[in-house]
mmCIF file of C-alpha atoms in Angstrom:
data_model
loop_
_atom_site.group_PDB
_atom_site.id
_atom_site.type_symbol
_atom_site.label_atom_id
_atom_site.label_comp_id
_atom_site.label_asym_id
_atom_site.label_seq_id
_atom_site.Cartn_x
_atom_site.Cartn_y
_atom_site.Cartn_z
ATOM 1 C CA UNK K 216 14.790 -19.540 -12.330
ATOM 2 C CA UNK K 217 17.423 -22.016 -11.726
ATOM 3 C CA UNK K 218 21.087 -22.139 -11.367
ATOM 4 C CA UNK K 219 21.821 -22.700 -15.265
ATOM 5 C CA UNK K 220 19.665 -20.483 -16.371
ATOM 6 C CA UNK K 221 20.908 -17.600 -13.740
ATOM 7 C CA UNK K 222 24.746 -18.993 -15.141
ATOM 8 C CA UNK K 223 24.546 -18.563 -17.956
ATOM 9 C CA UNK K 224 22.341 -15.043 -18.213
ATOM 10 C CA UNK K 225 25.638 -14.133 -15.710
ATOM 11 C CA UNK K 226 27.766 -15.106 -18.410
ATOM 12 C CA UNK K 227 26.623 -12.681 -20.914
ATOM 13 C CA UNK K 228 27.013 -10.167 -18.805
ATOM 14 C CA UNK K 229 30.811 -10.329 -18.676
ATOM 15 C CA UNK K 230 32.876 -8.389 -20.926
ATOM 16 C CA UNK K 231 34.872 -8.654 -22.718
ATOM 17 C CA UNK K 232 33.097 -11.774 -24.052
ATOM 18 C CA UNK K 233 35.224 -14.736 -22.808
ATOM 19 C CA UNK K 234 36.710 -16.838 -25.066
ATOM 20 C CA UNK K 235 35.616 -20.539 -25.059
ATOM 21 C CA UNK K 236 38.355 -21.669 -22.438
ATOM 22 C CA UNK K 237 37.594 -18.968 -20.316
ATOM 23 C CA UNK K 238 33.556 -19.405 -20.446
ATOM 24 C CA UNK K 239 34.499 -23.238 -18.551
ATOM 25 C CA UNK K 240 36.377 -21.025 -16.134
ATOM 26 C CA UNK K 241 34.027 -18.726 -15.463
ATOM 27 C CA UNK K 242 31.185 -20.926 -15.721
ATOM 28 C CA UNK K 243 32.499 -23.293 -12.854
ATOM 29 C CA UNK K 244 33.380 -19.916 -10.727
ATOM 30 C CA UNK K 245 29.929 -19.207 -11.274
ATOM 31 C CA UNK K 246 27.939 -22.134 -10.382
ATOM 32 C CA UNK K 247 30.225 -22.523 -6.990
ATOM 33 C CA UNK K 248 28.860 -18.842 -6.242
ATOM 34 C CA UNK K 249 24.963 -20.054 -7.253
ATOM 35 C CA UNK K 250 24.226 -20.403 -3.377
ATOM 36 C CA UNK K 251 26.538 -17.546 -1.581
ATOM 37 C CA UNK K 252 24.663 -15.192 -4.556
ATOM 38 C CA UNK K 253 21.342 -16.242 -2.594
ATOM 39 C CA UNK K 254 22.461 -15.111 0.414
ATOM 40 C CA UNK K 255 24.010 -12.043 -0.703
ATOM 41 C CA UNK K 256 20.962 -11.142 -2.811
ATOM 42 C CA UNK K 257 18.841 -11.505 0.521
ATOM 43 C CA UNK K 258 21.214 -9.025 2.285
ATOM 44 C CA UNK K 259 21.251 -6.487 -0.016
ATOM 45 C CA UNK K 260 17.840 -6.287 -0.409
ATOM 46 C CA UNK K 261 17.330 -6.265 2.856
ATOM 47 C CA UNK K 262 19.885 -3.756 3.556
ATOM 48 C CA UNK K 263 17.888 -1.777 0.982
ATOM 49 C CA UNK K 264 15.292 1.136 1.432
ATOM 50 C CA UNK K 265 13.004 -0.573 -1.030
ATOM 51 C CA UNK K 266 10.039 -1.663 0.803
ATOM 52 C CA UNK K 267 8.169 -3.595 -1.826
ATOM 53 C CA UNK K 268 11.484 -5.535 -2.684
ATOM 54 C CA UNK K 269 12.153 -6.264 1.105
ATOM 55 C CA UNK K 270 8.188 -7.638 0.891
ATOM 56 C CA UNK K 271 9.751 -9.821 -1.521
ATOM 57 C CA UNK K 272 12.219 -11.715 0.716
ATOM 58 C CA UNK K 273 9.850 -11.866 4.076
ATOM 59 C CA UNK K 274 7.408 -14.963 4.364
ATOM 60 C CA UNK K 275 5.328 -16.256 7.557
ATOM 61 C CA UNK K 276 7.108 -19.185 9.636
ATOM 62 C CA UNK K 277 5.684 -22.250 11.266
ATOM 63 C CA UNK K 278 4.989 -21.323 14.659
ATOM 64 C CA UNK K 279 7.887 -21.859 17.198
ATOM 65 C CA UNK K 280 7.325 -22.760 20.811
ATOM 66 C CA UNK K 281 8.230 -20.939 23.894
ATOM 67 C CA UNK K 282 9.385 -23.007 26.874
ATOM 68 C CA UNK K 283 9.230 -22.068 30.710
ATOM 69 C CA UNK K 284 12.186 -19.874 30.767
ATOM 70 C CA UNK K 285 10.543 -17.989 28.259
ATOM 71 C CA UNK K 286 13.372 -19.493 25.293
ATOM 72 C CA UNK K 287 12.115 -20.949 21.691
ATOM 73 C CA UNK K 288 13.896 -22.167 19.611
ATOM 74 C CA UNK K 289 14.431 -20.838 16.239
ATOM 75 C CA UNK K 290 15.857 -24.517 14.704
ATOM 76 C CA UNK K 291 13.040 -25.114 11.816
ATOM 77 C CA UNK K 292 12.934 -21.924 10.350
ATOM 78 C CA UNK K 293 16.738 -21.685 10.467
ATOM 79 C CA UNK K 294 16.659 -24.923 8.924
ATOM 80 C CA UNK K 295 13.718 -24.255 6.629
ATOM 81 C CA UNK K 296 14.612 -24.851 2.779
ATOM 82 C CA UNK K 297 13.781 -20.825 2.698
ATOM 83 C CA UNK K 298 15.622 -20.247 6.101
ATOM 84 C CA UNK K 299 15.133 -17.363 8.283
ATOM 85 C CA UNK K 300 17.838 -14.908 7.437
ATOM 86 C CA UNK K 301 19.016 -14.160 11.357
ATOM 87 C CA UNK K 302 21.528 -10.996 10.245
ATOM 88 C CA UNK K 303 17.998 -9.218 9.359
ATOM 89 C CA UNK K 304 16.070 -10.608 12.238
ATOM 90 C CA UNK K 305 15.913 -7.025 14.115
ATOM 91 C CA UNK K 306 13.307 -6.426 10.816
ATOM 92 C CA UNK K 307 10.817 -9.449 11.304
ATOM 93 C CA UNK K 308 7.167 -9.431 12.943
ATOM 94 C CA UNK K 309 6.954 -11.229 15.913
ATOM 95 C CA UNK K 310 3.906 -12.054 17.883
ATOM 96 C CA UNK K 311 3.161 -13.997 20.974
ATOM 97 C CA UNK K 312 -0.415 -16.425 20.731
ATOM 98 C CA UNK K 313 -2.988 -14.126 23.086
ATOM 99 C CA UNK K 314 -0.819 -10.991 22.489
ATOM 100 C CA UNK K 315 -2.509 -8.541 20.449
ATOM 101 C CA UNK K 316 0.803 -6.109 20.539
ATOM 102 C CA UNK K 317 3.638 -6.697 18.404
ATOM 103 C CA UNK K 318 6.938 -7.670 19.971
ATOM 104 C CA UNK K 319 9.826 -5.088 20.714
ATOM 105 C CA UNK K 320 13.296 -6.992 19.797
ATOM 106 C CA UNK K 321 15.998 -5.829 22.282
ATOM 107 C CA UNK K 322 19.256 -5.488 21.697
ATOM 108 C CA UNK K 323 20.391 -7.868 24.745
ATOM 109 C CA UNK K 324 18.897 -10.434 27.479
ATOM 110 C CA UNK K 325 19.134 -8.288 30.433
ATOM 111 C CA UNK K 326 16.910 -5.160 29.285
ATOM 112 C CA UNK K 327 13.604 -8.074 27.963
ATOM 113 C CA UNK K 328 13.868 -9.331 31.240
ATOM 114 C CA UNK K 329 13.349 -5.496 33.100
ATOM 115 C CA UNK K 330 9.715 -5.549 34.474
ATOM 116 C CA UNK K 331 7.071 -4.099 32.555
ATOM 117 C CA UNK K 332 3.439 -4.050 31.734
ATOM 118 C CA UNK K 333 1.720 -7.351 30.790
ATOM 119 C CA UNK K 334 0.681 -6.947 27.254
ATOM 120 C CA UNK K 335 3.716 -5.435 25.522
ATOM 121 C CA UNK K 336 6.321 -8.324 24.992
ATOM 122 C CA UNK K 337 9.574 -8.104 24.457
ATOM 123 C CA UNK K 338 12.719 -10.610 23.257
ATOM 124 C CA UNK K 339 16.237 -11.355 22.201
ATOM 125 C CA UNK K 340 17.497 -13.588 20.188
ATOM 126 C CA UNK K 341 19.816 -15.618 22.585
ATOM 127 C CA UNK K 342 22.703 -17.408 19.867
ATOM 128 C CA UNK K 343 19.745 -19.432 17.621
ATOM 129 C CA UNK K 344 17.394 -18.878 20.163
ATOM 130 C CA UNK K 345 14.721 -16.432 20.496
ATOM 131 C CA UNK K 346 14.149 -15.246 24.665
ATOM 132 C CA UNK K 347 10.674 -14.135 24.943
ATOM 133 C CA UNK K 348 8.849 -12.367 28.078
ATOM 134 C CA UNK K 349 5.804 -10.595 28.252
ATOM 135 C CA UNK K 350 5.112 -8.637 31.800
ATOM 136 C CA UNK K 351 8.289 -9.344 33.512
ATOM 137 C CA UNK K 352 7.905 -12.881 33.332
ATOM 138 C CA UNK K 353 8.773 -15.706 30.427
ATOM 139 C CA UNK K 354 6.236 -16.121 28.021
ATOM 140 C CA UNK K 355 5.282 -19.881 27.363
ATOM 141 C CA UNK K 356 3.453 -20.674 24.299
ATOM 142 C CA UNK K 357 3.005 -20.138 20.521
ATOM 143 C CA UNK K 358 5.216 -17.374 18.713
ATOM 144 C CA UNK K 359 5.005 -16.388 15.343
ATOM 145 C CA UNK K 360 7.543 -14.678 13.351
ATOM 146 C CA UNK K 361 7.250 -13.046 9.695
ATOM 147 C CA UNK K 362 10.485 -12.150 8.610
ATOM 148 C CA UNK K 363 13.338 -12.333 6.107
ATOM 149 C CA UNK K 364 14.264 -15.519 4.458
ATOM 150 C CA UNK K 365 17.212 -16.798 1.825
ATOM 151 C CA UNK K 366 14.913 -17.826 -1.265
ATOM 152 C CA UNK K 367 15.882 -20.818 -2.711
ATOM 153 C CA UNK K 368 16.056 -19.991 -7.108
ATOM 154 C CA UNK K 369 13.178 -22.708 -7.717
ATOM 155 C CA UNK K 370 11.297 -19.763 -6.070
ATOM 156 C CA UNK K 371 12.740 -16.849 -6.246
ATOM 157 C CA UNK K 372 9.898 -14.322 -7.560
ATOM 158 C CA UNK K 373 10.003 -12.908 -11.617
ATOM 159 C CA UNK K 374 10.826 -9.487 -10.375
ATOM 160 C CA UNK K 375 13.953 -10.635 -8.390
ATOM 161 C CA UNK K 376 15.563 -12.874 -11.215
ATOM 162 C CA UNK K 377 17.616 -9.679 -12.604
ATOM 163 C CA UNK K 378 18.700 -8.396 -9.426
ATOM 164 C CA UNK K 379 19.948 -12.198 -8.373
ATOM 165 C CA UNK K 380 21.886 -12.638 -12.049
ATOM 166 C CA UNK K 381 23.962 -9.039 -11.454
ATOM 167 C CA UNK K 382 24.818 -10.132 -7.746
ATOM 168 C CA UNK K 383 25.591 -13.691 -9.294
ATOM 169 C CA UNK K 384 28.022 -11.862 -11.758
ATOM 170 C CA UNK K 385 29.261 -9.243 -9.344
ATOM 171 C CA UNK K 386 30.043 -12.026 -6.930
ATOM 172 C CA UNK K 387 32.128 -13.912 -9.788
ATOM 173 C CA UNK K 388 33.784 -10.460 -11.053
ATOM 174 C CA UNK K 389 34.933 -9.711 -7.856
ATOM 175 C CA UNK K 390 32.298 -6.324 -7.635
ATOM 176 C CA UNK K 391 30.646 -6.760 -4.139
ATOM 177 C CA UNK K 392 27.717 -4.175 -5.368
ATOM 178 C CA UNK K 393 26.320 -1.690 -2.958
ATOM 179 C CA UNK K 394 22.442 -2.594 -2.514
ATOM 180 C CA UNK K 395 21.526 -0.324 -4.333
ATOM 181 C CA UNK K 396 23.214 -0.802 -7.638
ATOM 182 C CA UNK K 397 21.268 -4.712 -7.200
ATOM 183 C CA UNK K 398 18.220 -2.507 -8.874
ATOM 184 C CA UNK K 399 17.423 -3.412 -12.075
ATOM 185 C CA UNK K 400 17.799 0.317 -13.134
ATOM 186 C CA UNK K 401 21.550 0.366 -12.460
ATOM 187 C CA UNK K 402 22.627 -2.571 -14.602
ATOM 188 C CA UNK K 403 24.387 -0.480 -16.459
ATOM 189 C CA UNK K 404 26.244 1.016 -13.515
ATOM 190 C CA UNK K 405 27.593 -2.133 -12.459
ATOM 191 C CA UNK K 406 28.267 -3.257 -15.595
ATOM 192 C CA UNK K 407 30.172 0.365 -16.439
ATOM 193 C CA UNK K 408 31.897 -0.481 -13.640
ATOM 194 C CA UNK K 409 33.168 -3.952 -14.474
ATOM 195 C CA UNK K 410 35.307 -2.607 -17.482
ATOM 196 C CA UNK H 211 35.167 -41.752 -49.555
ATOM 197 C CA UNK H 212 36.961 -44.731 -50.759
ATOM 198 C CA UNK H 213 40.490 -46.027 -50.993
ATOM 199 C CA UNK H 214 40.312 -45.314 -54.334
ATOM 200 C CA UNK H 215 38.740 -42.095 -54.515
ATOM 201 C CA UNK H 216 41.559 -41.320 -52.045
ATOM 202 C CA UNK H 217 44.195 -42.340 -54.350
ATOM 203 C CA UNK H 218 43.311 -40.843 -57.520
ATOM 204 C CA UNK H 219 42.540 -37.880 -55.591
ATOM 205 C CA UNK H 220 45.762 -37.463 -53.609
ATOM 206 C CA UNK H 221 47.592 -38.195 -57.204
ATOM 207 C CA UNK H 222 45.626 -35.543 -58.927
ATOM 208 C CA UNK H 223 46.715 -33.569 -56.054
ATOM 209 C CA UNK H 224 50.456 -33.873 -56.407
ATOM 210 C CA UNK H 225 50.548 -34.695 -59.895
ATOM 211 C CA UNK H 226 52.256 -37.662 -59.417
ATOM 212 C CA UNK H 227 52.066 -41.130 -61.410
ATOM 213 C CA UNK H 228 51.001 -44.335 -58.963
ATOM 214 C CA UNK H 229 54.722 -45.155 -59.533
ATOM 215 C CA UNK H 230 56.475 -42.103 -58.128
ATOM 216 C CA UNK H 231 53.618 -42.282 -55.404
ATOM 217 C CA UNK H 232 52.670 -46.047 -54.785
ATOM 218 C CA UNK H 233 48.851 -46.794 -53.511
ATOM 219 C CA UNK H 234 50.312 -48.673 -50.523
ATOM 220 C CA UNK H 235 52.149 -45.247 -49.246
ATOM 221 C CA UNK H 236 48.839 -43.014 -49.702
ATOM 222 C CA UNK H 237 46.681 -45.875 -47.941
ATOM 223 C CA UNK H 238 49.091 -45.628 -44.938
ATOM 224 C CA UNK H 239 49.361 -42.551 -44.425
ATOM 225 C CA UNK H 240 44.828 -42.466 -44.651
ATOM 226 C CA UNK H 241 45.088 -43.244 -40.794
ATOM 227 C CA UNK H 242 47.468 -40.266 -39.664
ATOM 228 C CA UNK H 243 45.775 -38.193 -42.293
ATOM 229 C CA UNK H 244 42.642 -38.556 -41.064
ATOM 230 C CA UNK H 245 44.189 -37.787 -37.071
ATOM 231 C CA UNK H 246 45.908 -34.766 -38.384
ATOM 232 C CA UNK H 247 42.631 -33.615 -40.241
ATOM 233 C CA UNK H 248 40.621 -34.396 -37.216
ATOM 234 C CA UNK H 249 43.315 -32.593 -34.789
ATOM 235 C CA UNK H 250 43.691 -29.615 -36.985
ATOM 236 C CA UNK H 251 39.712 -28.992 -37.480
ATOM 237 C CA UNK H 252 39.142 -29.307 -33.521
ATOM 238 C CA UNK H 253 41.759 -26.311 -33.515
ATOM 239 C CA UNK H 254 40.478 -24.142 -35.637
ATOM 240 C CA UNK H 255 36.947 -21.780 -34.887
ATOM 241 C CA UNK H 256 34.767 -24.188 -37.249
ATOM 242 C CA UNK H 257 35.309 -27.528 -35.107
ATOM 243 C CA UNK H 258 31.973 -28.055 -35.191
ATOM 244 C CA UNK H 259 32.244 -29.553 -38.435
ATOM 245 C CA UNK H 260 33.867 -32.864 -37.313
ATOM 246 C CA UNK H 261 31.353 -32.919 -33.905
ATOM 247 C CA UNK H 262 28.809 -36.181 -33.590
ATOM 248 C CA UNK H 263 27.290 -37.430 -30.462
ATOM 249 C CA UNK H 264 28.801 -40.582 -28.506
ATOM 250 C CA UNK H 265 26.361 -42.379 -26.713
ATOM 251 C CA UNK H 266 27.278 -44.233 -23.301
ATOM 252 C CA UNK H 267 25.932 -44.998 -19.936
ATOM 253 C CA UNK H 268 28.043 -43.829 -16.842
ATOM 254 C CA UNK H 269 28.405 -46.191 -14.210
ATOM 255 C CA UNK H 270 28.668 -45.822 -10.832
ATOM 256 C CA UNK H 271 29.174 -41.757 -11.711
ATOM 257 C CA UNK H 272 31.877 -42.452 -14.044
ATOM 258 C CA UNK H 273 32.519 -42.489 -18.072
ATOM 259 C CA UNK H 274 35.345 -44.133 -19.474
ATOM 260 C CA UNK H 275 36.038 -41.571 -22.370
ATOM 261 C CA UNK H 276 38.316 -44.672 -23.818
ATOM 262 C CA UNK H 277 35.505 -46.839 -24.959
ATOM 263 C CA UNK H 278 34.265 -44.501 -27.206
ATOM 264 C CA UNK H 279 36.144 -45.033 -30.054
ATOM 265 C CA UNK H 280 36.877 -42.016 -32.052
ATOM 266 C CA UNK H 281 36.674 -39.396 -29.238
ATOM 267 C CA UNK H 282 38.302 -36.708 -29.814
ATOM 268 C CA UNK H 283 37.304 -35.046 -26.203
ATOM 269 C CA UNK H 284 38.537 -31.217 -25.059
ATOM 270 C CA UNK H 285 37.099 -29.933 -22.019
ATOM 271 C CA UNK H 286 36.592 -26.742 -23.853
ATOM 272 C CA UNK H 287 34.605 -27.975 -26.978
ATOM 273 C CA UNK H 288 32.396 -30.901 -25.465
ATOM 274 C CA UNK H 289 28.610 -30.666 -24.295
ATOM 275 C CA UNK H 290 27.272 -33.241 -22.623
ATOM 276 C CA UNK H 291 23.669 -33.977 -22.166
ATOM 277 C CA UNK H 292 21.242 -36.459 -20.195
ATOM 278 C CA UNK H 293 20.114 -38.660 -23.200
ATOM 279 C CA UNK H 294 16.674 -39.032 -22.930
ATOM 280 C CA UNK H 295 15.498 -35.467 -21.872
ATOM 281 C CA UNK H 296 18.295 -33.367 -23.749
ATOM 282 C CA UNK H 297 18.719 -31.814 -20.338
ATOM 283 C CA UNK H 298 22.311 -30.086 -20.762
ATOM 284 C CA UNK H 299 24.796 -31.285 -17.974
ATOM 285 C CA UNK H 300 27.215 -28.573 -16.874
ATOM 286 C CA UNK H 301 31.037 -29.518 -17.422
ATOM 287 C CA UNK H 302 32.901 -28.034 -14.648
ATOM 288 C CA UNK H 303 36.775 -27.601 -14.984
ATOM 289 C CA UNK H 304 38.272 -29.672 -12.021
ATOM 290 C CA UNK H 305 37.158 -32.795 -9.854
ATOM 291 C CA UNK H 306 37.727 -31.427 -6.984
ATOM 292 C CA UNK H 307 35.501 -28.131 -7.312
ATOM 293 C CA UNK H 308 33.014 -30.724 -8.603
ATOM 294 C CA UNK H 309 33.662 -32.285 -5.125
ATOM 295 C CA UNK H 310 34.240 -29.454 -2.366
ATOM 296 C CA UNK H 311 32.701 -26.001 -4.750
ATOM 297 C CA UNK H 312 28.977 -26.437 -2.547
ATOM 298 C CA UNK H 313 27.528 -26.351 -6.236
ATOM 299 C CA UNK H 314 23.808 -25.791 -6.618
ATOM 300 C CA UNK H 315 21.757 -28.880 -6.442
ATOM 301 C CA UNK H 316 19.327 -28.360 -9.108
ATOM 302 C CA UNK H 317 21.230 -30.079 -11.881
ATOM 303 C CA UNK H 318 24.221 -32.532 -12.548
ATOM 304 C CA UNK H 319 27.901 -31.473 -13.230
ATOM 305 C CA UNK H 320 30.380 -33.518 -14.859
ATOM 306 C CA UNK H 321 34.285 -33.027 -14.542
ATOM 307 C CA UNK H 322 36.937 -34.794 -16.757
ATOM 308 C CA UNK H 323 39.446 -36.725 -14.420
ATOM 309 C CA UNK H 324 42.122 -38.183 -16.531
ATOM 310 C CA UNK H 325 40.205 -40.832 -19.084
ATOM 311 C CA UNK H 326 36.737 -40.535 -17.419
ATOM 312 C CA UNK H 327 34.244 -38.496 -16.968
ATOM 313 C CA UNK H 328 32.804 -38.057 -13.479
ATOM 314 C CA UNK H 329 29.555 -36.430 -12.799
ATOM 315 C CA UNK H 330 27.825 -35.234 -9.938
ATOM 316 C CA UNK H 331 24.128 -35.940 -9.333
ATOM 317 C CA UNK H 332 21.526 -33.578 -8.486
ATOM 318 C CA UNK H 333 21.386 -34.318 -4.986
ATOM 319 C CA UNK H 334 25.287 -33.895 -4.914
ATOM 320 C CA UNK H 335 26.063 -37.199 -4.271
ATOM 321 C CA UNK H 336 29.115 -38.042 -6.506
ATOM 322 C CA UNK H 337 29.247 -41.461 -7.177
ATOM 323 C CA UNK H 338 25.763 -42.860 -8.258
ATOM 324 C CA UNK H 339 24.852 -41.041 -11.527
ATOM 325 C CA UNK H 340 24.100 -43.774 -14.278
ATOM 326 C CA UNK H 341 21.258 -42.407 -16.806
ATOM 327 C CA UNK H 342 22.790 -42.688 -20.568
ATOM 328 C CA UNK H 343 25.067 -39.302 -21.573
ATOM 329 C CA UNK H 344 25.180 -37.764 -24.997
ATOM 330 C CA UNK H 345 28.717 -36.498 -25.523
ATOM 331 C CA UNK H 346 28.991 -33.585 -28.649
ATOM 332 C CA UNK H 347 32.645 -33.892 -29.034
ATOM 333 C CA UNK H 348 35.463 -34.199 -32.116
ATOM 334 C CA UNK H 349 36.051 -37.120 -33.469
ATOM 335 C CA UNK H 350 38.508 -39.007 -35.530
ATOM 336 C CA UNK H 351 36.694 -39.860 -38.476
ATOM 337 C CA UNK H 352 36.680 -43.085 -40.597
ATOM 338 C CA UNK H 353 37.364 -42.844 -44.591
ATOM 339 C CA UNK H 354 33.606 -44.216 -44.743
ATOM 340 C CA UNK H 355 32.166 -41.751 -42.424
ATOM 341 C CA UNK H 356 33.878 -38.660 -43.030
ATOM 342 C CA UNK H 357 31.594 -36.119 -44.838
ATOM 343 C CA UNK H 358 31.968 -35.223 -48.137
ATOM 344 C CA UNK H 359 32.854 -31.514 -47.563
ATOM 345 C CA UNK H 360 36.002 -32.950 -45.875
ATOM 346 C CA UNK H 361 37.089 -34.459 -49.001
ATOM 347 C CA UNK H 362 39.105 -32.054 -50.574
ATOM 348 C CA UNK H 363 40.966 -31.426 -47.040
ATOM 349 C CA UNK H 364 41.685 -35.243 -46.360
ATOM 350 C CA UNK H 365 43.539 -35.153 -49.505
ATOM 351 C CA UNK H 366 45.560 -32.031 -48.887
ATOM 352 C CA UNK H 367 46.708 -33.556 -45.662
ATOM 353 C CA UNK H 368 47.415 -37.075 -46.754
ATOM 354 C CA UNK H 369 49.259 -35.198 -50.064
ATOM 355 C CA UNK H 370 51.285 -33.260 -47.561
ATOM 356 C CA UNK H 371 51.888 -36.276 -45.455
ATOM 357 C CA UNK H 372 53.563 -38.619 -48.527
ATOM 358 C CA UNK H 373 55.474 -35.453 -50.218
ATOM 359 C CA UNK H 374 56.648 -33.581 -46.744
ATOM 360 C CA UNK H 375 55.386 -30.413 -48.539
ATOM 361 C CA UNK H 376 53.557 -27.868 -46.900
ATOM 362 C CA UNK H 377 50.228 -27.377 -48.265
ATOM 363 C CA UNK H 378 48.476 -23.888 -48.780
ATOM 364 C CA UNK H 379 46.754 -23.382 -45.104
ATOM 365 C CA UNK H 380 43.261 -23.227 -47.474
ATOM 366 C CA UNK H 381 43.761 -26.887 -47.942
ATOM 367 C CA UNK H 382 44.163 -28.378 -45.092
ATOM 368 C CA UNK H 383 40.919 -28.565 -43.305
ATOM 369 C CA UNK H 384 41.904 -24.936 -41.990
ATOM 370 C CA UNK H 385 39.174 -23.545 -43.513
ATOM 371 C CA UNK H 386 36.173 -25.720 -43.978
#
């Protein structure tokens, strides 16, 4: 997919069928909501119940580093071309290097820092940062996180290209769809809708 | 067509001798003929009729739509394409969205801004695009290069022009 193929299948979509002055209008609104559409596809699915389409959106990072006061940094894979998406982080797989358990994500600093038992970690995410201890005490080293990510459309998966085109066209039409009318099923919702 | 053709043609049409009509009115009005023929077919649902392709390199990001003689260009009506590859190049409908919209940046956009033509490269920047365009647009035809099919219409509208009667709407170029 990319954006002027994803324009222009958003174009057909509107109805009544614009007439050639108002396909340039819509057309331009369009490709200025290309990127926002990304993001808002991302949160809807992963708003979603659908477990296979959330598998969609949810790739393996680099690894991210720990320091001594137990903070990493979350800077590349917010940065990533395919960045993390942080409003879904409470849904990502996080483990710490020599850590067979998975870590608990707390709501705030104060409760990861409680003592506990070596061998269950637990973290926050700090503003960008991710605050990481393990046994009431900072964990330093190696973290990996599996989690959501903002696809780019150069790889956004087959199965996801209609879902992207309705929020693309939703977006433009002023219809901020529910999640679950972003299922292919319900294109005729939305679009029952629009008139 | 020729001057001549045009003539006879335009006399036929308004069944007037070369006297009551002299050659030297009908060949001046050709020009405006052929403008109002042009302006009237871009206007009507079948403008592709009088559509070719103008050829031109942008430079520095920027077309001057005036040095392609005949251009007949409407936002609404052109499509403009990367030369070589045929790859179609999005016209947005303002500079500045072209500017400040955060388009995507997996293609080039092009924006008119008064006589040129400014496009926006893939990687967004906005003022280095220079690979050769291919601009489908109207154009003010020549007597030698206006198609045959157009005939009929020319000489309607040049008929109209030298009498200051209104021709049936049929004849004008309306409906080719």
């Amino acid at each position: 997919m990319n954006s002027q193929i994803a324009v222009e299948r958003a174009l057909r979509l509107i109805t009544p069928a614009p007439s050639d002055a108002e396909m340039l209008r819509w057309r331009t609104t369009l490709n200025v909501l290309v990127d926002p559409a990304r993001t808002e596809l991302a949160d809807q699915i992963h708003s979603a119940n659908d477990y296979q389409q959330r598998e969609l959106l949810r790739k393996t990072f680099a690894n991210v580093v720990s320091d001594a006061s137990g903070l990493a940094s979350l800077t590349v894979p917010l940065t990533d071309a395919e960045p993390l998406y942080l409003k879904h982080f409470n849904s990502a797989e996080i483990y710490l290097s020599g850590v067979t358990r998975r870590l608990t994500l707390l709501p705030d600093e104060s409760s990861v820092k409680l003592d506990r038992m070596a061998g269950f970690p637990f973290g926050t995410l700090i503003g960008s940062n991710l605050l990481v201890w393990n046994g009431g005490a900072p964990f330093v080293g190696n973290v990996s996180i599996r989690g959501p990510f903002i696809p780019t459309l150069a790889n956004l998966k087959t199965e996801l290209d209609e879902p992207y085109v309705l929020v693309l066209h939703s977006l433009a039409s002023k219809q901020i769809p529910s999640p679950q009318r972003t299922q292919a099923r319900e294109a005729k919702a939305v679009l029952a809708e629009g008139k | 067509m020729t001057e001549a053709q045009l003539v006879n043609m335009v006399l036929e049409a308004t069944g007037k001798t070369e006297r009551e009509l002299p050659r030297f009115r009908i060949l001046g009005l050709a020009k405006e003929g052929l403008e109002l023929l042009a302006k009237r077919v871009a206007s009507q649902n079948g403008y592709q009729g009088l559509q070719k392709d103008f050829t031109a390199p942008p430079t520095a990001g920027r077309l001057d739509l005036d040095t392609l003689p005949g251009l007949m260009f409407d936002t609404v009506l052109v499509e403009v394409r990367v030369a070589t590859s045929n790859q179609g190049i999005t016209m947005i409908d303002n500079v500045k969205t072209l500017t400040f919209g955060g388009l995507p940046t997996d293609q080039v956009f092009c924006a008119r801004e008064g006589n040129e033509l400014v496009f926006r490269s893939a990687d967004g920047s906005m003022n280095t695009y220079s690979q050769v365009v291919r601009v489908k647009a109207n154009q003010i035809p020549t007597l030698a290069t206006l198609k045959a099919q157009y005939n009929g219409a020319l000489v309607a509208v040049v008929a109209e022009l030298a009498t200051n009667t209104q021709m049936r709407p049929e004849m004008t170029g309306v409906s080719v």
